[in-house]
Coordinates of C-alpha atoms in Angstrom, one line a residue:
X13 CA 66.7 -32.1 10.9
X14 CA 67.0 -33.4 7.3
X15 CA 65.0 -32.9 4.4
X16 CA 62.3 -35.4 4.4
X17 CA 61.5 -34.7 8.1
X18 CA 61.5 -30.6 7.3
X19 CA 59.0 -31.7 4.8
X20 CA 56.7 -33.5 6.9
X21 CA 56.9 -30.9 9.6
X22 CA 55.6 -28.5 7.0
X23 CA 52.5 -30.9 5.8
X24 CA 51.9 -31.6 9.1
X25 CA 51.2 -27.7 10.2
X26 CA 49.6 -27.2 6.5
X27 CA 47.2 -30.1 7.6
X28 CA 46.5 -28.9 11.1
X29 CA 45.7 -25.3 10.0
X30 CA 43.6 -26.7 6.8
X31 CA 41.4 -28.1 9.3
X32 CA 41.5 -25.4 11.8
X33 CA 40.5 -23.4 9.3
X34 CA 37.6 -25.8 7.7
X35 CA 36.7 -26.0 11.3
X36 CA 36.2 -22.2 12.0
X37 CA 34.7 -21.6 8.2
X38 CA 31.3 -24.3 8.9
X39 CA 31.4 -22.6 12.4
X40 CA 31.2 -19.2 10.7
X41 CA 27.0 -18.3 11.0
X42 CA 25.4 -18.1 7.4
X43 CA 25.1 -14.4 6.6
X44 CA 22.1 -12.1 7.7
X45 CA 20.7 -9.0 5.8
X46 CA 21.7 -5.8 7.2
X47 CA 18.6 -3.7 9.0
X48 CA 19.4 -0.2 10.0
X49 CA 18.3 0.7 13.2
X50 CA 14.8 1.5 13.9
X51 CA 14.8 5.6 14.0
X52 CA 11.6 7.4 15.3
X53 CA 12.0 11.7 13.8
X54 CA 10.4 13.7 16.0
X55 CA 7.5 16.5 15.1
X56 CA 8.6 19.8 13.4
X57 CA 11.7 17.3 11.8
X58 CA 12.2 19.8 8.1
X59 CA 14.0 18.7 5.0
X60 CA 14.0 21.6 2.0
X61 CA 14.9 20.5 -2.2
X62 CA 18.1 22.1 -3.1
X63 CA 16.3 24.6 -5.4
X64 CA 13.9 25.6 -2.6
X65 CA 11.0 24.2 -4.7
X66 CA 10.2 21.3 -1.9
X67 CA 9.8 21.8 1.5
X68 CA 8.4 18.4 3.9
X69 CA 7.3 18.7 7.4
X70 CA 6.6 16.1 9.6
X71 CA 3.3 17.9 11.2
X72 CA 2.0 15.3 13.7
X73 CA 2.1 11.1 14.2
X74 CA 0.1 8.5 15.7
X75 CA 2.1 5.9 17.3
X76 CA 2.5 2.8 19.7
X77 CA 6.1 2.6 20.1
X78 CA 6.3 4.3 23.5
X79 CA 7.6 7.5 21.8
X80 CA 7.6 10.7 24.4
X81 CA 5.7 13.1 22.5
X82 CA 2.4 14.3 24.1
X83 CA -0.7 13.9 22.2
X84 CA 1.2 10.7 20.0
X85 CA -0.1 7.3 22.0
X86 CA -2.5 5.1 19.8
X87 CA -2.2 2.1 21.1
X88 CA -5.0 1.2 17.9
X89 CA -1.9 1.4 15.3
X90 CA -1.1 -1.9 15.6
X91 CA 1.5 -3.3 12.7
X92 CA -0.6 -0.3 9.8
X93 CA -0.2 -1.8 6.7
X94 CA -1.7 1.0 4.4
X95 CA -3.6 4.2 4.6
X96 CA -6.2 5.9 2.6
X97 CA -6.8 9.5 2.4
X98 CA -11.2 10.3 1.6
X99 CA -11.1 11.5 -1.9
X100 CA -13.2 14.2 -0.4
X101 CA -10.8 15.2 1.8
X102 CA -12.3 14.9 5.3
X103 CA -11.1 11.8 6.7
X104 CA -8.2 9.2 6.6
X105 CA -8.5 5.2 7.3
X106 CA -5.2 3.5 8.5
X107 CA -5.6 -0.5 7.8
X108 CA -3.7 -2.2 11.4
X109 CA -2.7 -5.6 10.0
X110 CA -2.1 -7.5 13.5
X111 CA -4.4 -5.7 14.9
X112 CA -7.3 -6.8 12.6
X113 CA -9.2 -2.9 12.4
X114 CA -9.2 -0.6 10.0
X115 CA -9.0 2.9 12.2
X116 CA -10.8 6.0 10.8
X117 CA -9.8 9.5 11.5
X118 CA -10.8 12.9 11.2
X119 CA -8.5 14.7 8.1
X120 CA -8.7 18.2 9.8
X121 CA -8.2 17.2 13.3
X122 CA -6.5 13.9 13.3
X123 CA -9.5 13.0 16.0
X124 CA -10.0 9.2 16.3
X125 CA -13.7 8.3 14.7
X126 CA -14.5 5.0 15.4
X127 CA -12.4 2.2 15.6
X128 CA -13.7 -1.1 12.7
X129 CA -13.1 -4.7 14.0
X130 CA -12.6 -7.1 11.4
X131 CA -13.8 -9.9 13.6
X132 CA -16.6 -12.1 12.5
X133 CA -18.7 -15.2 13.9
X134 CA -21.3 -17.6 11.9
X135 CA -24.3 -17.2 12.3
X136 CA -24.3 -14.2 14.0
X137 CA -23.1 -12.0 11.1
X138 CA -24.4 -14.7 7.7
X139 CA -26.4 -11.3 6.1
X140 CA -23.5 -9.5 5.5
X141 CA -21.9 -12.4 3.4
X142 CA -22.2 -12.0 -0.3
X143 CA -23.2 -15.3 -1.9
X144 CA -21.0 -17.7 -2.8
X145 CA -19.4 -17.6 -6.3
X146 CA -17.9 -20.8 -6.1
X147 CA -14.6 -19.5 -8.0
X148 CA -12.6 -20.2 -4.4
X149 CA -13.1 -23.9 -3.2
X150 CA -12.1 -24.3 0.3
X151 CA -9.7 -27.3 0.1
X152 CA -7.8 -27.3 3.9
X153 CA -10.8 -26.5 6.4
X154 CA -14.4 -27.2 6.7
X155 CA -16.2 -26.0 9.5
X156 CA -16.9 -22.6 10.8
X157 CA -15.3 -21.3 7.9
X158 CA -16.6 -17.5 8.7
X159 CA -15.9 -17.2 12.0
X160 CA -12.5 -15.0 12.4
X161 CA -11.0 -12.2 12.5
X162 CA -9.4 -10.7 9.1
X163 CA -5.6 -8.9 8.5
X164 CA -6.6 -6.2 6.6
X165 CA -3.9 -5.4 4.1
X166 CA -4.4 -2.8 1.6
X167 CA -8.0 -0.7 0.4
X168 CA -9.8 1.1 -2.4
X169 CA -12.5 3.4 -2.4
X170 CA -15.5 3.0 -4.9
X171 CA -18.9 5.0 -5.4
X172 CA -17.1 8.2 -5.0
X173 CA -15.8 7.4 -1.4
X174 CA -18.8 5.6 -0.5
X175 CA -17.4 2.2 0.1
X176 CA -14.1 1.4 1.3
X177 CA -12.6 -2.3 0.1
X178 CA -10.3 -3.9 2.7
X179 CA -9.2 -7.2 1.4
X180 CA -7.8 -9.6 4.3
X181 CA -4.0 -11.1 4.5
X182 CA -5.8 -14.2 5.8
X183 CA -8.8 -15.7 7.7
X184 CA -6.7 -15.7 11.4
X185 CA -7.7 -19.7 11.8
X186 CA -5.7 -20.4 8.3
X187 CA -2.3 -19.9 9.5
X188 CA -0.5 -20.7 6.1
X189 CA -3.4 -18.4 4.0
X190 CA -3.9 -21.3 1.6
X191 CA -7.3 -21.2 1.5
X192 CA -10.0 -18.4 0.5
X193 CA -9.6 -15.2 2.1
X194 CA -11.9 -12.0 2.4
X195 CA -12.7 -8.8 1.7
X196 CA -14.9 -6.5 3.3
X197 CA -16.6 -3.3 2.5
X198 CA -17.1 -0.3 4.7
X199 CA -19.7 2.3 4.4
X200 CA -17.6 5.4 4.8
X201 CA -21.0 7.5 6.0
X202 CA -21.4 5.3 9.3
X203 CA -17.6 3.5 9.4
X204 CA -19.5 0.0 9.6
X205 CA -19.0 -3.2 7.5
X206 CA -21.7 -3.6 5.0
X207 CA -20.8 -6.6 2.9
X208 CA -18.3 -9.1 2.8
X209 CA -17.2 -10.9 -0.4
X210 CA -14.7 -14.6 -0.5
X211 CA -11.4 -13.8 -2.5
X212 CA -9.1 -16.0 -3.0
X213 CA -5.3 -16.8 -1.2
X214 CA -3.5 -14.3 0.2
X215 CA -4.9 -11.2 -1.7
X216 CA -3.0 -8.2 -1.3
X217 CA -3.7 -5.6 -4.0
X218 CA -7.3 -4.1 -4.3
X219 CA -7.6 -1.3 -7.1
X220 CA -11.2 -0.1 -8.6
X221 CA -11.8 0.7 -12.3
X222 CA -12.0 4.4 -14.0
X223 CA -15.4 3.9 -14.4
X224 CA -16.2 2.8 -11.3
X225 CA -17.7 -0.7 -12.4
X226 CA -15.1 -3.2 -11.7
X227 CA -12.9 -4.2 -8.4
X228 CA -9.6 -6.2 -9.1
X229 CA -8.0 -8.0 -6.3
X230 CA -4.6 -9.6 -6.7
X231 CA -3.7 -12.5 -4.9
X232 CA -0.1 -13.0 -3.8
X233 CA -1.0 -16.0 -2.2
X234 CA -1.3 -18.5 -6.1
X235 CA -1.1 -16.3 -8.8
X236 CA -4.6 -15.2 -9.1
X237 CA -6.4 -12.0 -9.6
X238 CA -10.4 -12.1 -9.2
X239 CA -12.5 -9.0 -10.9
X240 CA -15.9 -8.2 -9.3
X241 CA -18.5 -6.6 -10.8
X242 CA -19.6 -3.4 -8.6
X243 CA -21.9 -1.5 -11.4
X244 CA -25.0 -1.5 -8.8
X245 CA -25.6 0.9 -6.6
X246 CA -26.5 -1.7 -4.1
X247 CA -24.0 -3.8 -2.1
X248 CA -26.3 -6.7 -2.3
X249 CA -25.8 -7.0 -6.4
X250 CA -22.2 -7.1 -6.5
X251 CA -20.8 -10.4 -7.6
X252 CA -17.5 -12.0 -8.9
X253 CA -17.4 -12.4 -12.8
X254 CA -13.7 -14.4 -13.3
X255 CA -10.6 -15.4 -11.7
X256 CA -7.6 -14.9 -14.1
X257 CA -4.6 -17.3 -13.3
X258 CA -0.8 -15.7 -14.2
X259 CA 0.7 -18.6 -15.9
X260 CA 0.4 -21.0 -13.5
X261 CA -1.9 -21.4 -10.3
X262 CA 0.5 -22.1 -7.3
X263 CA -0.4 -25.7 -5.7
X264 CA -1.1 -24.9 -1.8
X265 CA -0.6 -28.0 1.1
X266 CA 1.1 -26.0 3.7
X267 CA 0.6 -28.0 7.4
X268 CA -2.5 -27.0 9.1
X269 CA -0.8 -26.5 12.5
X270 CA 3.3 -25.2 11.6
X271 CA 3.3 -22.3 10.3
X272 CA 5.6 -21.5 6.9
X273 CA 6.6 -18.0 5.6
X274 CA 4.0 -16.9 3.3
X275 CA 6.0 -13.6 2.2
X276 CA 8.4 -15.8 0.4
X277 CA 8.0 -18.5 -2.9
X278 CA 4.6 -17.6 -3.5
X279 CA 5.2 -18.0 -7.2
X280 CA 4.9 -14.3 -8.9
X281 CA 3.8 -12.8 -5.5
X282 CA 1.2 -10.5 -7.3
X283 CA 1.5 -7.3 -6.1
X284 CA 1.0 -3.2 -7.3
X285 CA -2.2 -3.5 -9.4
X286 CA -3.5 -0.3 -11.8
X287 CA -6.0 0.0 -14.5
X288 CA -5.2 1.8 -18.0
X289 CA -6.9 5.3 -17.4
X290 CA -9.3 3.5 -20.1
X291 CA -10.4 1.2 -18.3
X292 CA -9.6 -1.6 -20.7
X293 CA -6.5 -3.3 -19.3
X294 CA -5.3 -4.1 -15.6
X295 CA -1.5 -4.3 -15.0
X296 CA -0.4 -6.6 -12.4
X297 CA 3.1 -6.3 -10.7
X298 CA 5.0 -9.6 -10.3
X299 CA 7.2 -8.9 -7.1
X300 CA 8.8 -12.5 -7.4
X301 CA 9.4 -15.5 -9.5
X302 CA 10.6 -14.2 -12.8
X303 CA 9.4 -11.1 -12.4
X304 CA 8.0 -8.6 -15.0
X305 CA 4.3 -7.3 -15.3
X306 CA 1.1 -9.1 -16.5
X307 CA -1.5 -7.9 -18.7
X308 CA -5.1 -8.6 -17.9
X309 CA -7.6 -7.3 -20.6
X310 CA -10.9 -6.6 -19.1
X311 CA -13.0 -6.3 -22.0
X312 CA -12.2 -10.1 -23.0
X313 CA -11.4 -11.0 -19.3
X314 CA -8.0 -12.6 -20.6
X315 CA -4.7 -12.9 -19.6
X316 CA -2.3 -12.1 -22.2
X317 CA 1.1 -12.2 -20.6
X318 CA 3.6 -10.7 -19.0
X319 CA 5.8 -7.4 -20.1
X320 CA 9.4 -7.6 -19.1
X321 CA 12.1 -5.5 -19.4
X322 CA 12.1 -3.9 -16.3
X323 CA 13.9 -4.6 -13.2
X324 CA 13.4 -7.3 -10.8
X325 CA 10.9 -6.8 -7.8
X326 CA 8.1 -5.2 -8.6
X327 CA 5.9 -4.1 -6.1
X328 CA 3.7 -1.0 -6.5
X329 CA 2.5 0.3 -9.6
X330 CA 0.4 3.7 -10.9
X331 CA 0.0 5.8 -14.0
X332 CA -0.1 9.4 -14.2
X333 CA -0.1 12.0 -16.7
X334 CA 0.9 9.3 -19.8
X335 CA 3.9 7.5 -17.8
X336 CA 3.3 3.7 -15.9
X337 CA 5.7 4.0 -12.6
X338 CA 7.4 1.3 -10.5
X339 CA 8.7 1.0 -7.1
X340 CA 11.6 -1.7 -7.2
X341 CA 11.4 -3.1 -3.8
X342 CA 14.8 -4.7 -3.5
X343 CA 17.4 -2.3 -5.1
X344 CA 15.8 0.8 -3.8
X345 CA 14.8 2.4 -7.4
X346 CA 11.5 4.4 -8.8
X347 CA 11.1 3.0 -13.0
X348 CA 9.1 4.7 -15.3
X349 CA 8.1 4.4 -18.9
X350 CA 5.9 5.9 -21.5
X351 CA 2.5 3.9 -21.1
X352 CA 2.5 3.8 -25.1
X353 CA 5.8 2.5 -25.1
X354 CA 4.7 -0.2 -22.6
X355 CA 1.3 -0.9 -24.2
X356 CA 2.7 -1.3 -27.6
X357 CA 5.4 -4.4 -26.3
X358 CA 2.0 -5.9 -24.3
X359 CA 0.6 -6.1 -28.1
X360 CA 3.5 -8.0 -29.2
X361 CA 2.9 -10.6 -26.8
X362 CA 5.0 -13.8 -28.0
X363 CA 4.1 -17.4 -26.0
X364 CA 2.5 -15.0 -23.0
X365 CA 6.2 -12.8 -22.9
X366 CA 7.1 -9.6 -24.3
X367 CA 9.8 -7.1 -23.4
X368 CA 9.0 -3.3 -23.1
X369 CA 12.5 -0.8 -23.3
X370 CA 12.9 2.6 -23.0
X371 CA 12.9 2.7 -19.1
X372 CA 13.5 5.4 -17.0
X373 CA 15.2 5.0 -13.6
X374 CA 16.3 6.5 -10.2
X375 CA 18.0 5.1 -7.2
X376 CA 15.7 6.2 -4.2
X377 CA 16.1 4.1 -0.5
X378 CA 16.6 0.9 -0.5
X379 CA 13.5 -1.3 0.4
X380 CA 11.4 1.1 -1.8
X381 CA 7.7 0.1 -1.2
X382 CA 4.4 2.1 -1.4
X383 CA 4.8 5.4 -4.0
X384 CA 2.2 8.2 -4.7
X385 CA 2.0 11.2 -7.1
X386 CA 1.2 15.0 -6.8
X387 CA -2.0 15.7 -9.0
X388 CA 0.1 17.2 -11.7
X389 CA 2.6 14.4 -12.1
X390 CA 5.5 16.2 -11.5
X391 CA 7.1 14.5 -7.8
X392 CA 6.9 11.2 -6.8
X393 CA 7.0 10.5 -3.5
X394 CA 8.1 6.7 -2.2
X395 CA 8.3 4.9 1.5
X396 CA 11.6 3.1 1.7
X397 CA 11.7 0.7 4.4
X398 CA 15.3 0.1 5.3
X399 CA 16.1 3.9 4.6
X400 CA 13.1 4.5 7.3
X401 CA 12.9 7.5 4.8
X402 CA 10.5 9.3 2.5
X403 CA 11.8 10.0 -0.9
X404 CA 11.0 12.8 -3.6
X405 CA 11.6 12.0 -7.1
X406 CA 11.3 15.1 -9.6
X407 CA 9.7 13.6 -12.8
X408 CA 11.2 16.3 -14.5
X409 CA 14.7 14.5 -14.3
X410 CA 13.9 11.6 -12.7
X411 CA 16.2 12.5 -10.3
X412 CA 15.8 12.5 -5.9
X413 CA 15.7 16.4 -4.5
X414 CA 15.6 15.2 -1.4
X415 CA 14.1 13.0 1.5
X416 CA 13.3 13.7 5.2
X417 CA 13.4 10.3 8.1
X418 CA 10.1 8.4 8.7
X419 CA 9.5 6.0 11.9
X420 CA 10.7 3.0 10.7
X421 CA 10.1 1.4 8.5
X422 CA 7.5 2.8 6.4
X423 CA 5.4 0.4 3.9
X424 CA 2.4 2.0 2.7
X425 CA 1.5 5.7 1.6
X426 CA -1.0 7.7 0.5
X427 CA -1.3 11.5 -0.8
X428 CA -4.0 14.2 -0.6
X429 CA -5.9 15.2 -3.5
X430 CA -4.3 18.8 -3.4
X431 CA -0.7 17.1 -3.3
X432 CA 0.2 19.0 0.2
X433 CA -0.3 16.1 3.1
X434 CA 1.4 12.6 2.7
X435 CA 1.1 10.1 5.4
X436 CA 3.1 7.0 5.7
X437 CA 2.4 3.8 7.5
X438 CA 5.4 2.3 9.9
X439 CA 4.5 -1.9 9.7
X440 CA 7.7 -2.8 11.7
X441 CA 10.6 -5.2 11.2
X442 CA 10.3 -8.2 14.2
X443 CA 9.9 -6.3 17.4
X444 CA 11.8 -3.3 15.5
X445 CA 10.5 -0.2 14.8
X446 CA 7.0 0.1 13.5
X447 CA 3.7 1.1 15.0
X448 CA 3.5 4.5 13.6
X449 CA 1.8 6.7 11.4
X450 CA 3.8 10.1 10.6
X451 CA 1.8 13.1 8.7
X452 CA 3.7 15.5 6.4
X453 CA 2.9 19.0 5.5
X454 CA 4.6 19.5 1.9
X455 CA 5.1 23.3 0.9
X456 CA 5.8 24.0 -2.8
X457 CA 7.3 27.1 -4.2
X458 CA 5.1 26.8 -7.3
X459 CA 2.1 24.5 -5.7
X460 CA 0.8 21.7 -8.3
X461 CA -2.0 22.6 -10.3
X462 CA -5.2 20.7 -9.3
X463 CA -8.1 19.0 -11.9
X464 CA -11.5 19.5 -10.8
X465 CA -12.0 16.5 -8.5
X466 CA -14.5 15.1 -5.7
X467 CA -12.3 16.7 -3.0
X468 CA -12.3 20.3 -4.7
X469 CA -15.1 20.6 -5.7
X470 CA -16.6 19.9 -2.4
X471 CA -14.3 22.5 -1.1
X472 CA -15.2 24.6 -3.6
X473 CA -18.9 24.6 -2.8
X474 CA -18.9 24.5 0.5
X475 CA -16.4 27.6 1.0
X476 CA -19.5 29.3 -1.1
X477 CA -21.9 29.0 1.3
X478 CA -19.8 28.9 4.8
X479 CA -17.9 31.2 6.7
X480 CA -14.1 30.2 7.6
X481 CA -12.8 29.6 11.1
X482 CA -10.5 31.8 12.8
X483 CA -6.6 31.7 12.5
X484 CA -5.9 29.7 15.3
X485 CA -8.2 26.9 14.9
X486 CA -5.9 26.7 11.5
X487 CA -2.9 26.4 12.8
X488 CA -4.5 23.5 15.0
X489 CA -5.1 22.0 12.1
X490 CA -1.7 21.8 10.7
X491 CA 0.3 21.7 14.1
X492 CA 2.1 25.1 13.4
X493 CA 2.2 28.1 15.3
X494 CA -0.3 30.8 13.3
X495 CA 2.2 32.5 12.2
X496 CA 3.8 29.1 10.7
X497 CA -0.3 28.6 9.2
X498 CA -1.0 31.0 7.2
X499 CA 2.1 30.5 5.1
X500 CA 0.7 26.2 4.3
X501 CA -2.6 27.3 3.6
X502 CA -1.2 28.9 0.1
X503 CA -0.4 25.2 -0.5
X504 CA -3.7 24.1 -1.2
X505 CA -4.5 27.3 -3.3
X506 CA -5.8 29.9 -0.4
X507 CA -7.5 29.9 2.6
X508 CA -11.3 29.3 1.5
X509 CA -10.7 26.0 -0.6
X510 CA -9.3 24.4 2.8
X511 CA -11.9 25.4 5.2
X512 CA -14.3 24.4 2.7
X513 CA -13.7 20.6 3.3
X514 CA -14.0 21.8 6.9
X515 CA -17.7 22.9 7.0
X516 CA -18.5 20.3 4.2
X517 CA -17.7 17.7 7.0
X518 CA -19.7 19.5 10.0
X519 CA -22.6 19.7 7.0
X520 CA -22.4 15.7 6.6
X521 CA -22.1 14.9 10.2
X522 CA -25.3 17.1 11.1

């Protein structure tokens, strides 16, 4: 063989395995993100803080995966979105997305209490329908506009607990939620729908104001947020004041009959949505686009930009104890920041943009979504989705102390009033996981110090004037042996404040 043929020998084979290789590499599937498998903990599952400060229990579950455990099966928890806790203490609602109800539940007994369908015809139910404002145009349909059934997403109590705000992921007809939504209102005292109010795309959000006049709704769907003025007593006054748009107003023509994902390049995607303990200002989470938080001020009813400085994906938001805190969905990571700090870059506002520093972080689960706090500020507690895991943050040092497995994969949280029960909501991930509601007993060594509140000092009044139950209805209750009992009741600051709720509720219901 001489040279030159040696040479094209070697081409030749560099050639073939070039395109072998090219070949193989568009073959290749385009990558997919990673989702753990779907984990279900079962009942009495324990995880204790290295100091011995923190102890979670998972206490009892509703659930419609199948699981095995007796007393579990609700086939009602269908894809739960969120969960509220009765800032009086005596019941919980869990919002069932797919399953268009919002489920209501007895705190003390985890009893069922009436089932709420979010499903609606014209005509038939016209009187509960607030007038309209004509801040949401309908530009896609035109007949039968109410007649549906609504997702309901997240919810807010007003009135003290009276009413309970469920804003609707979409009317079911509008497939690509480009059109006005909904949000109803549920009398907590008889569990029924009372008034329903237009919103506008896609709302997600709901939060009510310090004072107790104003309802913000944020909607993911265009980069809206609408305020409604709830100062009346009476349902039938309440009316929308002003839509806000942050920056831009996203341009919806989605096809009416192929659906698109929604979840995705919705502009900012407005998310976690808090008032300044003042009142004056609303802060408004931007989960996408370029990210950051945007400043509403509610006196004015103007929008005056967005505060960045944080990191990217935004997606719940509250204020305690002088600190705004952050879940960061994507990363896994709990933010905080002095509010002055952060209100003193939202008065420096430069063309709508400012940048707040000083930030504060620590790396929880990845997928980090709803997050609550205990009533003294001092742990954070944050549902991370892909971890299927519930996280505790000590605020002291902004560091985890630990975290004990949730049915995957939790989204939405809430926390009693006391700081000793946290329930998480399990949406689901395709036919993965999901379907589940877990409740936690938390045990502290040095139990968190409790402001006068609606929930307390109901308890307070009514242990007063009742006598308690017996040990064993206790551990019931809790799901413990009463041996196990007597030990959680010291969590909520002794026996009498606890059973207090409980004959407050059998005084309501007679």
């Amino acid at each position: 063989m001489n040279k030159k043929q040696l040479l094209l020998m070697v081409a030749t084979a560099m050639l073939t395995g070039s395109l072998q290789l090219s070949a193989q590499t568009q073959k290749k599937p385009a990558a997919k993100t990673t989702v753990p498998p779907a984990i279900h903990p079962t009942i009495g599952t324990e995880a204790t803080s290295a100091d011995g400060e923190v102890t979670i229990r998972l206490i009892a579950k509703k659930q419609n995966f199948g699981g095995k455990e007796p007393g579990t099966q609700d086939s009602d928890i269908h894809s739960p979105k969120s969960i509220n806790i009765h800032p009086d203490g005596t019941k919980y609602y869990v919002n069932s997305l797919e399953g268009c109800t919002t489920i209501s539940y007895d705190f003390r007994t985890n009893k069922k209490l009436r089932v709420i369908r979010h499903s609606f015809k014209e005509g038939r139910d016209d009187a509960l329908w607030a007038p309209s404002s004509g801040l949401y145009p309908w530009r896609h349909y035109t007949e039968d506009l109410n007649t549906f059934s609504g997702k309901p997403v997240e919810s807010t109590f007003s009135h003290e607990g009276r009413f309970l705000w469920v804003p609707y992921y979409r009317r079911t007809f509008d497939i690509n939620a480009q059109d006005p939504s909904a949000v109803a209102v549920i009398d907590t005292e008889t569990d029924s729908i009372v008034r329903l109010l237009e919103t506008g795309p896609l709302p997600k959000m709901i939060t009510t104001s310090p004072d107790g006049n104003l309802v913000a709704i944020s909607h993911w769907g265009n980069n809206t947020v609408g305020l409604i003025d709830i100062s009346s007593d009476n349902p039938k006054d309440w009316h929308h004041t002003k839509v806000l748009t942050v920056d831009y107003e996203l341009k919806l023509d989605f096809p009416l009959d192929e659906q698109v994902d929604r979840d995705n390049d919705s502009g900012y995607a407005l998310r976690g949505t808090v008032f300044t303990p003042d009142g004056r200002y609303l802060l408004v989470g931007c989960m996408g686009g370029g990210g950051g938080i945007a400043v509403i001020d509610t006196q004015t009813k103007e929008y005056l930009g967005r505060v960045m400085g944080m990191m990217a994906n935004v997606r719940h938001i509250l204020i305690s104890h002088g600190y705004l805190y952050l879940s960061i969905n994507r990363t896994g990571y709990v933010q905080r920041i002095a509010l002055d700090s952060f209100m003193q870059a939202a008065h420096q506002m430069k063309n709508k943009l400012a940048t707040a520093k000083g930030w504060e972080s620590c790396k929880v689960g990845a997928g980090a979504r709803t997050i609550s706090i205990t009533p003294d500020g001092r742990y954070v507690f944050a549902a991370c989705n892909l971890a299927s895991a519930l996280y505790v943050v000590d605020t002291k040092s902004m560091k985890v102390i630990t975290t004990i497995e949730v049915d995957s994969y939790p989204v939405g949280l809430d926390i009693s009033t006391d700081g000793c029960y946290v329930f998480t909501t399990s949406q689901g991930r395709g036919k993965e996981g999901g379907n589940a509601v877990n409740i936690f007993r938390v045990d502290y060594k040095h139990p968190p110090v409790v402001e006068k509140g609606i929930q307390m000092e109901a308890r307070r009044k009514a242990a007063a004037t009742q006598e308690p139950t017996d040990e064993e209805d206790d551990a019931k209750w809790l799901g413990l042996d009463s041996g196990t009992a007597t030990a959680a009741l010291a969590c909520t600051g002794g026996v009498l404040l606890i059973l207090g709720a409980t004959m407050l509720y059998r005084h309501m219901r007679n």
